[in-house]
Coordinates of N, CA and C in Angstrom, one line a residue:
X1 N 2.4 18.0 -5.8 CA 1.6 16.8 -5.6 C 2.5 15.8 -4.9
X2 N 2.6 16.0 -3.5 CA 3.3 15.0 -2.7 C 4.7 14.7 -3.2
X3 N 5.4 15.7 -3.8 CA 6.8 15.6 -4.3 C 6.9 15.0 -5.7
X4 N 5.8 14.7 -6.3 CA 5.8 14.2 -7.7 C 6.1 15.4 -8.6
X5 N 7.0 15.2 -9.6 CA 7.3 16.3 -10.5 C 6.8 15.9 -11.9
X6 N 6.2 16.9 -12.5 CA 5.6 16.7 -13.9 C 6.4 17.6 -14.8
X7 N 6.7 17.1 -16.0 CA 7.4 17.9 -17.0 C 6.3 18.2 -18.1
X8 N 6.4 19.4 -18.7 CA 5.6 19.7 -19.8 C 6.3 19.4 -21.1
X9 N 5.5 19.0 -22.1 CA 6.0 18.8 -23.5 C 7.3 17.9 -23.4
X10 N 7.1 16.7 -22.9 CA 8.2 15.8 -22.7 C 8.2 14.8 -23.9
X11 N 9.4 14.5 -24.4 CA 9.6 13.6 -25.5 C 9.7 12.1 -25.0
X12 N 8.9 11.2 -25.5 CA 9.0 9.8 -25.2 C 9.0 9.1 -26.6
X13 N 10.2 8.5 -26.9 CA 10.4 7.9 -28.2 C 10.2 9.0 -29.3
X14 N 9.2 8.9 -30.2 CA 9.0 9.9 -31.2 C 7.7 10.7 -30.9
X15 N 7.2 10.7 -29.7 CA 6.0 11.4 -29.3 C 6.4 12.5 -28.4
X16 N 5.7 13.6 -28.4 CA 5.8 14.7 -27.4 C 4.5 14.6 -26.6
X17 N 4.6 14.3 -25.3 CA 3.4 14.2 -24.5 C 3.2 15.6 -23.8
X18 N 1.9 15.9 -23.4 CA 1.6 17.1 -22.8 C 2.3 17.2 -21.4
X19 N 2.1 16.2 -20.5 CA 2.7 16.2 -19.2 C 3.2 14.8 -18.9
X20 N 4.3 14.7 -18.1 CA 4.9 13.4 -17.8 C 5.4 13.5 -16.4
X21 N 5.1 12.4 -15.7 CA 5.7 12.2 -14.3 C 6.5 10.9 -14.4
X22 N 7.9 11.1 -14.3 CA 8.8 10.0 -14.5 C 8.6 9.0 -13.3
X23 N 8.5 9.5 -12.1 CA 8.4 8.6 -11.0 C 7.2 7.6 -11.1
X24 N 6.1 8.0 -11.6 CA 4.9 7.2 -11.8 C 4.8 6.6 -13.2
X25 N 5.7 7.0 -14.1 CA 5.5 6.7 -15.5 C 4.1 7.0 -16.0
X26 N 3.7 8.2 -15.7 CA 2.3 8.6 -16.0 C 2.4 9.7 -17.0
X27 N 1.6 9.6 -18.1 CA 1.4 10.6 -19.1 C 0.0 11.2 -19.0
X28 N 0.0 12.5 -19.0 CA -1.3 13.2 -18.9 C -1.4 14.0 -20.2
X29 N -2.5 13.8 -21.0 CA -2.8 14.5 -22.2 C -4.0 15.3 -22.0
X30 N -4.0 16.5 -22.6 CA -5.1 17.5 -22.6 C -5.4 17.7 -24.0
X31 N -6.7 17.4 -24.4 CA -7.1 17.4 -25.8 C -8.1 18.5 -26.1
X32 N -8.0 19.1 -27.2 CA -9.0 20.1 -27.7 C -10.1 19.4 -28.4
X33 N -11.1 20.2 -28.9 CA -12.3 19.6 -29.5 C -12.0 19.0 -30.9
X34 N -10.9 19.3 -31.5 CA -10.6 18.8 -32.9 C -9.6 17.6 -32.8
X35 N -9.3 17.1 -31.7 CA -8.3 16.0 -31.6 C -8.7 14.8 -32.3
X36 N -7.8 14.1 -33.0 CA -8.0 12.9 -33.7 C -8.0 11.7 -32.8
X37 N -9.2 11.1 -32.6 CA -9.3 10.0 -31.6 C -8.6 8.7 -32.1
X38 N -8.6 8.4 -33.4 CA -8.0 7.2 -33.9 C -6.5 7.2 -33.6
X39 N -5.8 8.3 -34.0 CA -4.4 8.5 -33.7 C -4.1 8.4 -32.2
X40 N -5.0 9.0 -31.4 CA -4.8 9.0 -30.0 C -4.8 7.5 -29.4
X41 N -5.7 6.7 -29.9 CA -5.8 5.3 -29.5 C -4.5 4.6 -29.8
X42 N -4.0 4.8 -31.0 CA -2.8 4.1 -31.4 C -1.6 4.6 -30.6
X43 N -1.5 5.8 -30.4 CA -0.4 6.4 -29.6 C -0.5 5.9 -28.2
X44 N -1.7 5.9 -27.6 CA -1.8 5.4 -26.2 C -1.4 4.0 -26.1
X45 N -1.8 3.2 -27.1 CA -1.5 1.7 -27.0 C 0.1 1.6 -27.1
X46 N 0.7 2.4 -27.9 CA 2.2 2.3 -28.1 C 2.8 2.7 -26.8
X47 N 2.4 3.8 -26.2 CA 3.0 4.2 -24.9 C 2.7 3.2 -23.8
X48 N 1.5 2.6 -23.8 CA 1.2 1.6 -22.7 C 2.1 0.4 -22.9
X49 N 2.4 0.0 -24.2 CA 3.3 -1.1 -24.4 C 4.7 -0.9 -23.9
X50 N 5.1 0.4 -23.8 CA 6.4 0.8 -23.2 C 6.3 0.9 -21.7
X51 N 5.1 0.7 -21.1 CA 5.0 0.7 -19.7 C 4.5 2.0 -19.1
X52 N 4.0 2.9 -19.9 CA 3.5 4.1 -19.4 C 2.0 4.0 -19.2
X53 N 1.4 4.7 -18.2 CA 0.0 4.9 -18.1 C -0.4 6.2 -18.7
X54 N -1.4 6.2 -19.5 CA -1.9 7.4 -20.2 C -3.3 7.8 -19.7
X55 N -3.5 9.0 -19.3 CA -4.8 9.5 -19.0 C -5.0 10.7 -19.8
X56 N -6.3 10.9 -20.3 CA -6.6 12.0 -21.1 C -7.8 12.8 -20.6
X57 N -7.7 14.1 -20.8 CA -8.8 15.0 -20.4 C -9.1 16.0 -21.5
X58 N -10.3 16.4 -21.7 CA -10.6 17.4 -22.6 C -10.3 18.8 -22.0
X59 N -10.0 19.8 -22.8 CA -9.7 21.1 -22.3 C -10.8 21.6 -21.4
X60 N -12.1 21.4 -21.7 CA -13.2 21.8 -20.9 C -13.1 21.2 -19.5
X61 N -12.7 19.9 -19.4 CA -12.6 19.3 -18.1 C -11.6 20.0 -17.3
X62 N -10.5 20.4 -17.9 CA -9.4 21.0 -17.1 C -9.9 22.4 -16.7
X63 N -10.6 23.1 -17.5 CA -11.0 24.5 -17.2 C -12.2 24.5 -16.2
X64 N -13.1 23.6 -16.4 CA -14.3 23.6 -15.6 C -14.3 22.7 -14.4
X65 N -13.5 21.6 -14.4 CA -13.5 20.6 -13.4 C -12.2 20.4 -12.8
X66 N -11.5 21.4 -12.4 CA -10.1 21.3 -12.0 C -9.9 20.3 -10.9
X67 N -10.8 20.3 -9.9 CA -10.7 19.4 -8.8 C -10.8 17.9 -9.2
X68 N -11.7 17.6 -10.1 CA -11.8 16.3 -10.7 C -10.5 15.8 -11.4
X69 N -10.0 16.7 -12.2 CA -8.8 16.4 -12.9 C -7.6 16.2 -12.0
X70 N -7.4 17.1 -11.0 CA -6.3 16.9 -10.0 C -6.5 15.6 -9.3
X71 N -7.7 15.3 -8.8 CA -7.9 14.1 -8.1 C -7.6 12.8 -8.9
X72 N -8.0 12.9 -10.1 CA -7.8 11.7 -11.0 C -6.3 11.5 -11.3
X73 N -5.6 12.6 -11.5 CA -4.1 12.5 -11.7 C -3.5 12.0 -10.5
X74 N -3.9 12.5 -9.3 CA -3.3 12.1 -8.0 C -3.5 10.6 -7.8
X75 N -4.8 10.1 -8.0 CA -5.1 8.7 -7.8 C -4.2 7.8 -8.7
X76 N -4.1 8.2 -10.0 CA -3.3 7.4 -10.9 C -1.8 7.4 -10.5
X77 N -1.3 8.6 -10.2 CA 0.1 8.7 -9.8 C 0.4 7.9 -8.5
X78 N -0.5 8.0 -7.5 CA -0.2 7.3 -6.3 C -0.3 5.8 -6.5
X79 N -1.2 5.3 -7.3 CA -1.3 3.8 -7.6 C 0.0 3.4 -8.3
X80 N 0.4 4.1 -9.3 CA 1.6 3.8 -10.0 C 2.8 3.8 -9.2
X81 N 2.9 4.9 -8.3 CA 4.1 5.0 -7.5 C 4.2 3.9 -6.4
X82 N 3.0 3.5 -5.9 CA 3.0 2.4 -4.9 C 3.4 1.1 -5.5
X83 N 3.0 0.9 -6.8 CA 3.4 -0.4 -7.5 C 4.9 -0.4 -7.8
X84 N 5.5 0.8 -8.1 CA 6.9 0.8 -8.5 C 7.8 0.8 -7.3
X85 N 7.3 1.2 -6.1 CA 8.1 1.3 -4.9 C 7.3 0.7 -3.7
X86 N 7.3 -0.6 -3.6 CA 6.5 -1.3 -2.6 C 7.0 -1.0 -1.1
X87 N 8.3 -0.6 -1.0 CA 8.8 -0.4 0.3 C 9.4 1.0 0.4
X88 N 8.5 2.1 0.4 CA 9.0 3.4 0.4 C 9.8 3.8 1.7
X89 N 10.7 4.7 1.6 CA 11.5 5.1 2.7 C 10.5 5.8 3.7
X90 N 10.7 5.6 5.0 CA 9.8 6.3 6.0 C 10.1 7.8 6.1
X91 N 11.2 8.2 5.5 CA 11.6 9.7 5.6 C 11.1 10.4 4.4
X92 N 10.7 11.6 4.5 CA 10.4 12.4 3.3 C 11.6 12.6 2.5
X93 N 11.5 12.8 1.2 CA 12.6 12.9 0.2 C 13.6 13.9 0.7
X94 N 13.3 15.1 1.2 CA 14.2 16.1 1.6 C 15.2 15.6 2.7
X95 N 14.6 14.8 3.6 CA 15.4 14.3 4.7 C 16.4 13.2 4.3
X96 N 16.0 12.5 3.2 CA 16.9 11.4 2.7 C 18.1 11.9 1.9
X97 N 17.9 13.1 1.3 CA 19.0 13.6 0.4 C 20.0 14.3 1.1

């Protein structure tokens, strides 16, 4: 995804998130049908207070609507990356390194 790297099962404080993109400070969670919504809301609020953006998808969304999920993750990551780096280098990352 345009050079963005995502980690699986990443630890943030005392939580383990499903997917994490450090460059965009973006957390992506994929939930099953038995997920506890009250705990999720508290966890999301805690992570947001630390400066992370959290987006959630149900398993069915990922399995049946992959394009929607990918587009949503992309949009969130690009907005977050643009905010954190208002003056990006004109060269792709590989050429800068």
